[in-house]
Amino acid sequence: MTGKKKLKLGIPKGSLQESTLYLFKKAGFNIEVSSRSYFPAIDDDEIECMLIRAQEMARYTQEGVLDVALTGRDWVVENDSDVVEVASLTYAKTGFRPVRWVLAVPNSSTINSVKDLEGKRVATEAVGITKKYLAKNGVKADVEFSWGATEVKPPHLADAIVEITETGSSLKANNLRIVDTIMESTTVLISNKTAYADEWKKAKMERIALLLKAALEAESKVGLMMNVTEKDLEKVLKVLPSLRGPTISQLSAKGWVAINIIVDEKMVRNLIPELKALGAEGIVEYPLNKIVL
C-alpha cells in the first residue's frame, strides 16, 4: 500500500549476525539474508532491514540512516553516539552472556598493570575506549588501530592489546594473559532520537524489544508437564522450582492432577528422574520460544 509506514532496522553484519537472526526467528520474525544483498527480506511489511557492521551501527543510527538497530554497547561508547537505548539484550556471538574488552599481554611480559603501559604501544580496534581507559588511569601510551588478528601482534608489533573476548580461549591459545578488564558489553537495541519521538515508530520498536527480550528469557528454560496422584502431589511440589509456581489442574481421572511448570533447562536431567521416583507419570519436556515477564 502506497505511503505505508516503515521502520528502518539495522541488523549487525559479521560476528553477531547469525545469533541475531536466530533471536529474531524465536521472536517471530523470519529474516532471509542473500549473499549478494545488504538488504535482507523480513516477513513484516512494516520493517525494512539493512546489514551494517556492528562497529558502524551506532553512527548510522544517530545520523538517521536507520531508525533502530542492534549493536554492542561498546560500539555506542566507542563512537560517542547520541542514541536512545531501547533495550539491553544479553547475547553475543556464541553465548548468552556479556563480552569483555580486556587488556592482554604475552605471558612472558613484565607488564602487570595499566601503569606499566607508560610509553608502550597498544594495539586495538577500540581506540576510543582504550584512550579513555588510559586517560582515566593517568597513563600515556601509543594506541594504534588494529585491522584484525590483534592477538598475534604482541610482542613484536605491540607491547599489549585491548581485545574483546567471550571466554578468553583465543587469548590463551595465543599465549596471552589478561591484565585487566576495561569494560563489559552486551548487545543493545538502539534508536535514533527523532525516530523514537515518532509515536508509531516508538511503539513498533517497543513491540520488537518485548518479543526479543521474551525470546532471550526463554532461551535457557523449558516447560515440563506431568500427571501426579493427589496423594503424591505434596512431595512432588517440594522438588519443583518454577518461575511463578506450578500450574495445577484436575484431570478427568479421579484422584489425579496435571502439573505444568517452567524450569531451567540445565536442571532437567536431574529433575526428571527424581520426579519419576516420586510418582510423577507422563512427564513431557517441551521447548519454549518466548517468556513474557
JSON list of N, CA, C and O in Angstrom, two decimals, residues 126-182:
[
{"chain": "A", "resi": 126, "resn": "ALA", "atom": "N", "xyz": [39.32, -0.93, 19.35]},
{"chain": "A", "resi": 126, "resn": "ALA", "atom": "CA", "xyz": [38.56, 0.05, 20.14]},
{"chain": "A", "resi": 126, "resn": "ALA", "atom": "C", "xyz": [39.48, 1.16, 20.63]},
{"chain": "A", "resi": 126, "resn": "ALA", "atom": "O", "xyz": [39.82, 1.25, 21.81]},
{"chain": "A", "resi": 127, "resn": "VAL", "atom": "N", "xyz": [39.90, 2.02, 19.72]},
{"chain": "A", "resi": 127, "resn": "VAL", "atom": "CA", "xyz": [40.86, 3.06, 20.04]},
{"chain": "A", "resi": 127, "resn": "VAL", "atom": "C", "xyz": [40.30, 4.06, 21.06]},
{"chain": "A", "resi": 127, "resn": "VAL", "atom": "O", "xyz": [40.97, 4.44, 22.02]},
{"chain": "A", "resi": 128, "resn": "GLY", "atom": "N", "xyz": [39.05, 4.47, 20.85]},
{"chain": "A", "resi": 128, "resn": "GLY", "atom": "CA", "xyz": [38.44, 5.45, 21.75]},
{"chain": "A", "resi": 128, "resn": "GLY", "atom": "C", "xyz": [38.29, 4.92, 23.17]},
{"chain": "A", "resi": 128, "resn": "GLY", "atom": "O", "xyz": [38.62, 5.62, 24.14]},
{"chain": "A", "resi": 129, "resn": "ILE", "atom": "N", "xyz": [37.80, 3.70, 23.29]},
{"chain": "A", "resi": 129, "resn": "ILE", "atom": "CA", "xyz": [37.64, 3.08, 24.61]},
{"chain": "A", "resi": 129, "resn": "ILE", "atom": "C", "xyz": [38.99, 2.95, 25.31]},
{"chain": "A", "resi": 129, "resn": "ILE", "atom": "O", "xyz": [39.12, 3.23, 26.51]},
{"chain": "A", "resi": 130, "resn": "THR", "atom": "N", "xyz": [40.01, 2.56, 24.56]},
{"chain": "A", "resi": 130, "resn": "THR", "atom": "CA", "xyz": [41.35, 2.37, 25.14]},
{"chain": "A", "resi": 130, "resn": "THR", "atom": "C", "xyz": [41.95, 3.70, 25.58]},
{"chain": "A", "resi": 130, "resn": "THR", "atom": "O", "xyz": [42.54, 3.79, 26.68]},
{"chain": "A", "resi": 131, "resn": "LYS", "atom": "N", "xyz": [41.80, 4.73, 24.78]},
{"chain": "A", "resi": 131, "resn": "LYS", "atom": "CA", "xyz": [42.34, 6.05, 25.14]},
{"chain": "A", "resi": 131, "resn": "LYS", "atom": "C", "xyz": [41.66, 6.59, 26.40]},
{"chain": "A", "resi": 131, "resn": "LYS", "atom": "O", "xyz": [42.32, 7.18, 27.26]},
{"chain": "A", "resi": 132, "resn": "LYS", "atom": "N", "xyz": [40.36, 6.38, 26.50]},
{"chain": "A", "resi": 132, "resn": "LYS", "atom": "CA", "xyz": [39.64, 6.83, 27.71]},
{"chain": "A", "resi": 132, "resn": "LYS", "atom": "C", "xyz": [40.13, 6.07, 28.93]},
{"chain": "A", "resi": 132, "resn": "LYS", "atom": "O", "xyz": [40.28, 6.64, 30.02]},
{"chain": "A", "resi": 133, "resn": "TYR", "atom": "N", "xyz": [40.36, 4.79, 28.77]},
{"chain": "A", "resi": 133, "resn": "TYR", "atom": "CA", "xyz": [40.85, 3.94, 29.87]},
{"chain": "A", "resi": 133, "resn": "TYR", "atom": "C", "xyz": [42.22, 4.39, 30.33]},
{"chain": "A", "resi": 133, "resn": "TYR", "atom": "O", "xyz": [42.48, 4.52, 31.54]},
{"chain": "A", "resi": 134, "resn": "LEU", "atom": "N", "xyz": [43.12, 4.67, 29.39]},
{"chain": "A", "resi": 134, "resn": "LEU", "atom": "CA", "xyz": [44.47, 5.12, 29.75]},
{"chain": "A", "resi": 134, "resn": "LEU", "atom": "C", "xyz": [44.43, 6.49, 30.42]},
{"chain": "A", "resi": 134, "resn": "LEU", "atom": "O", "xyz": [45.12, 6.72, 31.42]},
{"chain": "A", "resi": 135, "resn": "ALA", "atom": "N", "xyz": [43.61, 7.39, 29.89]},
{"chain": "A", "resi": 135, "resn": "ALA", "atom": "CA", "xyz": [43.50, 8.73, 30.47]},
{"chain": "A", "resi": 135, "resn": "ALA", "atom": "C", "xyz": [42.95, 8.67, 31.89]},
{"chain": "A", "resi": 135, "resn": "ALA", "atom": "O", "xyz": [43.43, 9.38, 32.79]},
{"chain": "A", "resi": 136, "resn": "LYS", "atom": "N", "xyz": [41.97, 7.80, 32.10]},
{"chain": "A", "resi": 136, "resn": "LYS", "atom": "CA", "xyz": [41.40, 7.64, 33.44]},
{"chain": "A", "resi": 136, "resn": "LYS", "atom": "C", "xyz": [42.45, 7.19, 34.45]},
{"chain": "A", "resi": 136, "resn": "LYS", "atom": "O", "xyz": [42.39, 7.55, 35.63]},
{"chain": "A", "resi": 137, "resn": "ASN", "atom": "N", "xyz": [43.43, 6.41, 33.97]},
{"chain": "A", "resi": 137, "resn": "ASN", "atom": "CA", "xyz": [44.47, 5.89, 34.85]},
{"chain": "A", "resi": 137, "resn": "ASN", "atom": "C", "xyz": [45.76, 6.71, 34.80]},
{"chain": "A", "resi": 137, "resn": "ASN", "atom": "O", "xyz": [46.78, 6.32, 35.38]},
{"chain": "A", "resi": 138, "resn": "GLY", "atom": "N", "xyz": [45.71, 7.87, 34.11]},
{"chain": "A", "resi": 138, "resn": "GLY", "atom": "CA", "xyz": [46.86, 8.75, 34.07]},
{"chain": "A", "resi": 138, "resn": "GLY", "atom": "C", "xyz": [48.06, 8.17, 33.34]},
{"chain": "A", "resi": 138, "resn": "GLY", "atom": "O", "xyz": [49.21, 8.45, 33.71]},
{"chain": "A", "resi": 139, "resn": "VAL", "atom": "N", "xyz": [47.82, 7.39, 32.31]},
{"chain": "A", "resi": 139, "resn": "VAL", "atom": "CA", "xyz": [48.90, 6.72, 31.58]},
{"chain": "A", "resi": 139, "resn": "VAL", "atom": "C", "xyz": [48.95, 7.26, 30.14]},
{"chain": "A", "resi": 139, "resn": "VAL", "atom": "O", "xyz": [47.92, 7.40, 29.49]},
{"chain": "A", "resi": 140, "resn": "LYS", "atom": "N", "xyz": [50.17, 7.55, 29.68]},
{"chain": "A", "resi": 140, "resn": "LYS", "atom": "CA", "xyz": [50.37, 7.97, 28.30]},
{"chain": "A", "resi": 140, "resn": "LYS", "atom": "C", "xyz": [51.01, 6.82, 27.53]},
{"chain": "A", "resi": 140, "resn": "LYS", "atom": "O", "xyz": [52.10, 6.36, 27.88]},
{"chain": "A", "resi": 141, "resn": "ALA", "atom": "N", "xyz": [50.34, 6.35, 26.48]},
{"chain": "A", "resi": 141, "resn": "ALA", "atom": "CA", "xyz": [50.84, 5.26, 25.66]},
{"chain": "A", "resi": 141, "resn": "ALA", "atom": "C", "xyz": [50.42, 5.50, 24.22]},
{"chain": "A", "resi": 141, "resn": "ALA", "atom": "O", "xyz": [49.51, 6.30, 23.94]},
{"chain": "A", "resi": 142, "resn": "ASP", "atom": "N", "xyz": [51.08, 4.83, 23.31]},
{"chain": "A", "resi": 142, "resn": "ASP", "atom": "CA", "xyz": [50.77, 4.93, 21.89]},
{"chain": "A", "resi": 142, "resn": "ASP", "atom": "C", "xyz": [49.69, 3.91, 21.56]},
{"chain": "A", "resi": 142, "resn": "ASP", "atom": "O", "xyz": [49.93, 2.70, 21.63]},
{"chain": "A", "resi": 143, "resn": "VAL", "atom": "N", "xyz": [48.49, 4.38, 21.21]},
{"chain": "A", "resi": 143, "resn": "VAL", "atom": "CA", "xyz": [47.38, 3.49, 20.87]},
{"chain": "A", "resi": 143, "resn": "VAL", "atom": "C", "xyz": [47.21, 3.49, 19.36]},
{"chain": "A", "resi": 143, "resn": "VAL", "atom": "O", "xyz": [46.97, 4.53, 18.75]},
{"chain": "A", "resi": 144, "resn": "GLU", "atom": "N", "xyz": [47.34, 2.32, 18.75]},
{"chain": "A", "resi": 144, "resn": "GLU", "atom": "CA", "xyz": [47.20, 2.23, 17.31]},
{"chain": "A", "resi": 144, "resn": "GLU", "atom": "C", "xyz": [46.03, 1.32, 16.94]},
{"chain": "A", "resi": 144, "resn": "GLU", "atom": "O", "xyz": [45.76, 0.33, 17.61]},
{"chain": "A", "resi": 145, "resn": "PHE", "atom": "N", "xyz": [45.36, 1.69, 15.86]},
{"chain": "A", "resi": 145, "resn": "PHE", "atom": "CA", "xyz": [44.21, 0.91, 15.40]},
{"chain": "A", "resi": 145, "resn": "PHE", "atom": "C", "xyz": [44.67, -0.41, 14.79]},
{"chain": "A", "resi": 145, "resn": "PHE", "atom": "O", "xyz": [45.63, -0.45, 14.01]},
{"chain": "A", "resi": 146, "resn": "SER", "atom": "N", "xyz": [43.99, -1.48, 15.15]},
{"chain": "A", "resi": 146, "resn": "SER", "atom": "CA", "xyz": [44.29, -2.80, 14.60]},
{"chain": "A", "resi": 146, "resn": "SER", "atom": "C", "xyz": [43.18, -3.21, 13.65]},
{"chain": "A", "resi": 146, "resn": "SER", "atom": "O", "xyz": [41.99, -3.19, 14.01]},
{"chain": "A", "resi": 147, "resn": "TRP", "atom": "N", "xyz": [43.55, -3.64, 12.46]},
{"chain": "A", "resi": 147, "resn": "TRP", "atom": "CA", "xyz": [42.59, -4.03, 11.45]},
{"chain": "A", "resi": 147, "resn": "TRP", "atom": "C", "xyz": [42.13, -5.47, 11.60]},
{"chain": "A", "resi": 147, "resn": "TRP", "atom": "O", "xyz": [41.32, -5.96, 10.84]},
{"chain": "A", "resi": 148, "resn": "GLY", "atom": "N", "xyz": [42.64, -6.17, 12.58]},
{"chain": "A", "resi": 148, "resn": "GLY", "atom": "CA", "xyz": [42.27, -7.56, 12.77]},
{"chain": "A", "resi": 148, "resn": "GLY", "atom": "C", "xyz": [43.47, -8.38, 13.19]},
{"chain": "A", "resi": 148, "resn": "GLY", "atom": "O", "xyz": [44.60, -7.89, 13.21]},
{"chain": "A", "resi": 149, "resn": "ALA", "atom": "N", "xyz": [43.22, -9.65, 13.57]},
{"chain": "A", "resi": 149, "resn": "ALA", "atom": "CA", "xyz": [44.28, -10.54, 14.06]},
{"chain": "A", "resi": 149, "resn": "ALA", "atom": "C", "xyz": [45.10, -9.86, 15.14]},
{"chain": "A", "resi": 149, "resn": "ALA", "atom": "O", "xyz": [46.33, -9.97, 15.18]},
{"chain": "A", "resi": 150, "resn": "THR", "atom": "N", "xyz": [44.42, -9.16, 16.02]},
{"chain": "A", "resi": 150, "resn": "THR", "atom": "CA", "xyz": [45.10, -8.38, 17.05]},
{"chain": "A", "resi": 150, "resn": "THR", "atom": "C", "xyz": [45.91, -9.26, 18.00]},
{"chain": "A", "resi": 150, "resn": "THR", "atom": "O", "xyz": [46.97, -8.85, 18.49]},
{"chain": "A", "resi": 151, "resn": "GLU", "atom": "N", "xyz": [45.43, -10.49, 18.23]},
{"chain": "A", "resi": 151, "resn": "GLU", "atom": "CA", "xyz": [46.10, -11.37, 19.19]},
{"chain": "A", "resi": 151, "resn": "GLU", "atom": "C", "xyz": [47.53, -11.72, 18.79]},
{"chain": "A", "resi": 151, "resn": "GLU", "atom": "O", "xyz": [48.34, -12.08, 19.65]},
{"chain": "A", "resi": 152, "resn": "VAL", "atom": "N", "xyz": [47.86, -11.64, 17.50]},
{"chain": "A", "resi": 152, "resn": "VAL", "atom": "CA", "xyz": [49.20, -12.06, 17.06]},
{"chain": "A", "resi": 152, "resn": "VAL", "atom": "C", "xyz": [50.21, -10.91, 17.12]},
{"chain": "A", "resi": 152, "resn": "VAL", "atom": "O", "xyz": [51.39, -11.12, 16.85]},
{"chain": "A", "resi": 153, "resn": "LYS", "atom": "N", "xyz": [49.77, -9.73, 17.46]},
{"chain": "A", "resi": 153, "resn": "LYS", "atom": "CA", "xyz": [50.67, -8.57, 17.40]},
{"chain": "A", "resi": 153, "resn": "LYS", "atom": "C", "xyz": [51.71, -8.50, 18.52]},
{"chain": "A", "resi": 153, "resn": "LYS", "atom": "O", "xyz": [52.85, -8.11, 18.28]},
{"chain": "A", "resi": 154, "resn": "PRO", "atom": "N", "xyz": [51.37, -8.84, 19.77]},
{"chain": "A", "resi": 154, "resn": "PRO", "atom": "CA", "xyz": [52.42, -8.85, 20.80]},
{"chain": "A", "resi": 154, "resn": "PRO", "atom": "C", "xyz": [53.31, -10.08, 20.64]},
{"chain": "A", "resi": 154, "resn": "PRO", "atom": "O", "xyz": [52.81, -11.16, 20.26]},
{"chain": "A", "resi": 155, "resn": "PRO", "atom": "N", "xyz": [54.59, -9.99, 20.91]},
{"chain": "A", "resi": 155, "resn": "PRO", "atom": "CA", "xyz": [55.29, -8.81, 21.41]},
{"chain": "A", "resi": 155, "resn": "PRO", "atom": "C", "xyz": [55.98, -8.00, 20.32]},
{"chain": "A", "resi": 155, "resn": "PRO", "atom": "O", "xyz": [56.55, -6.95, 20.60]},
{"chain": "A", "resi": 156, "resn": "HIS", "atom": "N", "xyz": [55.97, -8.46, 19.06]},
{"chain": "A", "resi": 156, "resn": "HIS", "atom": "CA", "xyz": [56.79, -7.83, 18.03]},
{"chain": "A", "resi": 156, "resn": "HIS", "atom": "C", "xyz": [56.18, -6.54, 17.47]},
{"chain": "A", "resi": 156, "resn": "HIS", "atom": "O", "xyz": [56.91, -5.60, 17.16]},
{"chain": "A", "resi": 157, "resn": "LEU", "atom": "N", "xyz": [54.85, -6.49, 17.34]},
{"chain": "A", "resi": 157, "resn": "LEU", "atom": "CA", "xyz": [54.20, -5.32, 16.76]},
{"chain": "A", "resi": 157, "resn": "LEU", "atom": "C", "xyz": [53.52, -4.43, 17.80]},
{"chain": "A", "resi": 157, "resn": "LEU", "atom": "O", "xyz": [53.12, -3.31, 17.48]},
{"chain": "A", "resi": 158, "resn": "ALA", "atom": "N", "xyz": [53.37, -4.92, 18.99]},
{"chain": "A", "resi": 158, "resn": "ALA", "atom": "CA", "xyz": [52.76, -4.14, 20.08]},
{"chain": "A", "resi": 158, "resn": "ALA", "atom": "C", "xyz": [53.18, -4.74, 21.41]},
{"chain": "A", "resi": 158, "resn": "ALA", "atom": "O", "xyz": [53.50, -5.93, 21.50]},
{"chain": "A", "resi": 159, "resn": "ASP", "atom": "N", "xyz": [53.20, -3.92, 22.43]},
{"chain": "A", "resi": 159, "resn": "ASP", "atom": "CA", "xyz": [53.55, -4.40, 23.78]},
{"chain": "A", "resi": 159, "resn": "ASP", "atom": "C", "xyz": [52.34, -5.03, 24.46]},
{"chain": "A", "resi": 159, "resn": "ASP", "atom": "O", "xyz": [52.48, -5.93, 25.31]},
{"chain": "A", "resi": 160, "resn": "ALA", "atom": "N", "xyz": [51.16, -4.55, 24.09]},
{"chain": "A", "resi": 160, "resn": "ALA", "atom": "CA", "xyz": [49.91, -5.04, 24.70]},
{"chain": "A", "resi": 160, "resn": "ALA", "atom": "C", "xyz": [48.78, -4.84, 23.71]},
{"chain": "A", "resi": 160, "resn": "ALA", "atom": "O", "xyz": [48.91, -4.10, 22.73]},
{"chain": "A", "resi": 161, "resn": "ILE", "atom": "N", "xyz": [47.67, -5.49, 23.98]},
{"chain": "A", "resi": 161, "resn": "ILE", "atom": "CA", "xyz": [46.47, -5.30, 23.15]},
{"chain": "A", "resi": 161, "resn": "ILE", "atom": "C", "xyz": [45.27, -5.07, 24.05]},
{"chain": "A", "resi": 161, "resn": "ILE", "atom": "O", "xyz": [45.26, -5.47, 25.22]},
{"chain": "A", "resi": 162, "resn": "VAL", "atom": "N", "xyz": [44.28, -4.41, 23.50]},
{"chain": "A", "resi": 162, "resn": "VAL", "atom": "CA", "xyz": [42.95, -4.35, 24.13]},
{"chain": "A", "resi": 162, "resn": "VAL", "atom": "C", "xyz": [42.02, -5.06, 23.16]},
{"chain": "A", "resi": 162, "resn": "VAL", "atom": "O", "xyz": [41.85, -4.64, 22.02]},
{"chain": "A", "resi": 163, "resn": "GLU", "atom": "N", "xyz": [41.46, -6.18, 23.62]},
{"chain": "A", "resi": 163, "resn": "GLU", "atom": "CA", "xyz": [40.71, -7.06, 22.72]},
{"chain": "A", "resi": 163, "resn": "GLU", "atom": "C", "xyz": [39.41, -7.51, 23.37]},
{"chain": "A", "resi": 163, "resn": "GLU", "atom": "O", "xyz": [39.31, -7.58, 24.60]},
{"chain": "A", "resi": 164, "resn": "ILE", "atom": "N", "xyz": [38.44, -7.84, 22.52]},
{"chain": "A", "resi": 164, "resn": "ILE", "atom": "CA", "xyz": [37.16, -8.34, 23.02]},
{"chain": "A", "resi": 164, "resn": "ILE", "atom": "C", "xyz": [37.22, -9.85, 23.17]},
{"chain": "A", "resi": 164, "resn": "ILE", "atom": "O", "xyz": [37.84, -10.54, 22.36]},
{"chain": "A", "resi": 165, "resn": "THR", "atom": "N", "xyz": [36.60, -10.36, 24.22]},
{"chain": "A", "resi": 165, "resn": "THR", "atom": "CA", "xyz": [36.60, -11.81, 24.45]},
{"chain": "A", "resi": 165, "resn": "THR", "atom": "C", "xyz": [35.31, -12.24, 25.13]},
{"chain": "A", "resi": 165, "resn": "THR", "atom": "O", "xyz": [34.72, -11.49, 25.92]},
{"chain": "A", "resi": 166, "resn": "GLU", "atom": "N", "xyz": [34.87, -13.44, 24.80]},
{"chain": "A", "resi": 166, "resn": "GLU", "atom": "CA", "xyz": [33.73, -14.05, 25.49]},
{"chain": "A", "resi": 166, "resn": "GLU", "atom": "C", "xyz": [34.22, -15.01, 26.56]},
{"chain": "A", "resi": 166, "resn": "GLU", "atom": "O", "xyz": [33.75, -15.00, 27.70]},
{"chain": "A", "resi": 167, "resn": "THR", "atom": "N", "xyz": [35.18, -15.86, 26.20]},
{"chain": "A", "resi": 167, "resn": "THR", "atom": "CA", "xyz": [35.64, -16.91, 27.12]},
{"chain": "A", "resi": 167, "resn": "THR", "atom": "C", "xyz": [37.12, -16.78, 27.47]},
{"chain": "A", "resi": 167, "resn": "THR", "atom": "O", "xyz": [37.57, -17.41, 28.42]},
{"chain": "A", "resi": 168, "resn": "GLY", "atom": "N", "xyz": [37.87, -16.03, 26.69]},
{"chain": "A", "resi": 168, "resn": "GLY", "atom": "CA", "xyz": [39.32, -15.92, 26.92]},
{"chain": "A", "resi": 168, "resn": "GLY", "atom": "C", "xyz": [40.12, -17.00, 26.25]},
{"chain": "A", "resi": 168, "resn": "GLY", "atom": "O", "xyz": [41.36, -17.00, 26.30]},
{"chain": "A", "resi": 169, "resn": "SER", "atom": "N", "xyz": [39.46, -17.95, 25.58]},
{"chain": "A", "resi": 169, "resn": "SER", "atom": "CA", "xyz": [40.16, -19.09, 24.99]},
{"chain": "A", "resi": 169, "resn": "SER", "atom": "C", "xyz": [41.10, -18.69, 23.86]},
{"chain": "A", "resi": 169, "resn": "SER", "atom": "O", "xyz": [42.20, -19.24, 23.72]},
{"chain": "A", "resi": 170, "resn": "SER", "atom": "N", "xyz": [40.69, -17.72, 23.04]},
{"chain": "A", "resi": 170, "resn": "SER", "atom": "CA", "xyz": [41.55, -17.27, 21.94]},
{"chain": "A", "resi": 170, "resn": "SER", "atom": "C", "xyz": [42.80, -16.60, 22.47]},
{"chain": "A", "resi": 170, "resn": "SER", "atom": "O", "xyz": [43.89, -16.76, 21.89]},
{"chain": "A", "resi": 171, "resn": "LEU", "atom": "N", "xyz": [42.66, -15.84, 23.53]},
{"chain": "A", "resi": 171, "resn": "LEU", "atom": "CA", "xyz": [43.83, -15.19, 24.14]},
{"chain": "A", "resi": 171, "resn": "LEU", "atom": "C", "xyz": [44.81, -16.23, 24.67]},
{"chain": "A", "resi": 171, "resn": "LEU", "atom": "O", "xyz": [46.02, -16.15, 24.44]},
{"chain": "A", "resi": 172, "resn": "LYS", "atom": "N", "xyz": [44.28, -17.23, 25.35]},
{"chain": "A", "resi": 172, "resn": "LYS", "atom": "CA", "xyz": [45.14, -18.29, 25.89]},
{"chain": "A", "resi": 172, "resn": "LYS", "atom": "C", "xyz": [45.84, -19.05, 24.77]},
{"chain": "A", "resi": 172, "resn": "LYS", "atom": "O", "xyz": [47.00, -19.41, 24.89]},
{"chain": "A", "resi": 173, "resn": "ALA", "atom": "N", "xyz": [45.10, -19.28, 23.69]},
{"chain": "A", "resi": 173, "resn": "ALA", "atom": "CA", "xyz": [45.68, -20.02, 22.56]},
{"chain": "A", "resi": 173, "resn": "ALA", "atom": "C", "xyz": [46.84, -19.26, 21.93]},
{"chain": "A", "resi": 173, "resn": "ALA", "atom": "O", "xyz": [47.73, -19.87, 21.31]},
{"chain": "A", "resi": 174, "resn": "ASN", "atom": "N", "xyz": [46.87, -17.94, 22.09]},
{"chain": "A", "resi": 174, "resn": "ASN", "atom": "CA", "xyz": [47.94, -17.13, 21.54]},
{"chain": "A", "resi": 174, "resn": "ASN", "atom": "C", "xyz": [48.94, -16.70, 22.63]},
{"chain": "A", "resi": 174, "resn": "ASN", "atom": "O", "xyz": [49.67, -15.72, 22.45]},
{"chain": "A", "resi": 175, "resn": "ASN", "atom": "N", "xyz": [48.95, -17.45, 23.74]},
{"chain": "A", "resi": 175, "resn": "ASN", "atom": "CA", "xyz": [49.92, -17.23, 24.83]},
{"chain": "A", "resi": 175, "resn": "ASN", "atom": "C", "xyz": [49.84, -15.83, 25.41]},
{"chain": "A", "resi": 175, "resn": "ASN", "atom": "O", "xyz": [50.85, -15.20, 25.72]},
{"chain": "A", "resi": 176, "resn": "LEU", "atom": "N", "xyz": [48.60, -15.38, 25.57]},
{"chain": "A", "resi": 176, "resn": "LEU", "atom": "CA", "xyz": [48.37, -14.07, 26.18]},
{"chain": "A", "resi": 176, "resn": "LEU", "atom": "C", "xyz": [47.64, -14.24, 27.51]},
{"chain": "A", "resi": 176, "resn": "LEU", "atom": "O", "xyz": [46.87, -15.17, 27.69]},
{"chain": "A", "resi": 177, "resn": "ARG", "atom": "N", "xyz": [47.90, -13.32, 28.41]},
{"chain": "A", "resi": 177, "resn": "ARG", "atom": "CA", "xyz": [47.20, -13.32, 29.70]},
{"chain": "A", "resi": 177, "resn": "ARG", "atom": "C", "xyz": [46.49, -11.98, 29.89]},
{"chain": "A", "resi": 177, "resn": "ARG", "atom": "O", "xyz": [46.93, -10.95, 29.38]},
{"chain": "A", "resi": 178, "resn": "ILE", "atom": "N", "xyz": [45.39, -12.03, 30.61]},
{"chain": "A", "resi": 178, "resn": "ILE", "atom": "CA", "xyz": [44.59, -10.83, 30.85]},
{"chain": "A", "resi": 178, "resn": "ILE", "atom": "C", "xyz": [45.15, -10.08, 32.06]},
{"chain": "A", "resi": 178, "resn": "ILE", "atom": "O", "xyz": [45.34, -10.65, 33.13]},
{"chain": "A", "resi": 179, "resn": "VAL", "atom": "N", "xyz": [45.40, -8.79, 31.86]},
{"chain": "A", "resi": 179, "resn": "VAL", "atom": "CA", "xyz": [45.90, -7.93, 32.92]},
{"chain": "A", "resi": 179, "resn": "VAL", "atom": "C", "xyz": [44.75, -7.21, 33.62]},
{"chain": "A", "resi": 179, "resn": "VAL", "atom": "O", "xyz": [44.74, -7.06, 34.83]},
{"chain": "A", "resi": 180, "resn": "ASP", "atom": "N", "xyz": [43.77, -6.78, 32.82]},
{"chain": "A", "resi": 180, "resn": "ASP", "atom": "CA", "xyz": [42.65, -6.01, 33.39]},
{"chain": "A", "resi": 180, "resn": "ASP", "atom": "C", "xyz": [41.44, -6.10, 32.47]},
{"chain": "A", "resi": 180, "resn": "ASP", "atom": "O", "xyz": [41.59, -6.29, 31.26]},
{"chain": "A", "resi": 181, "resn": "THR", "atom": "N", "xyz": [40.26, -5.99, 33.04]},
{"chain": "A", "resi": 181, "resn": "THR", "atom": "CA", "xyz": [39.03, -5.87, 32.26]},
{"chain": "A", "resi": 181, "resn": "THR", "atom": "C", "xyz": [38.66, -4.41, 32.17]},
{"chain": "A", "resi": 181, "resn": "THR", "atom": "O", "xyz": [38.47, -3.74, 33.20]},
{"chain": "A", "resi": 182, "resn": "ILE", "atom": "N", "xyz": [38.57, -3.90, 30.96]},
{"chain": "A", "resi": 182, "resn": "ILE", "atom": "CA", "xyz": [38.30, -2.47, 30.76]},
{"chain": "A", "resi": 182, "resn": "ILE", "atom": "C", "xyz": [36.81, -2.18, 30.82]},
{"chain": "A", "resi": 182, "resn": "ILE", "atom": "O", "xyz": [36.36, -1.22, 31.43]}
]
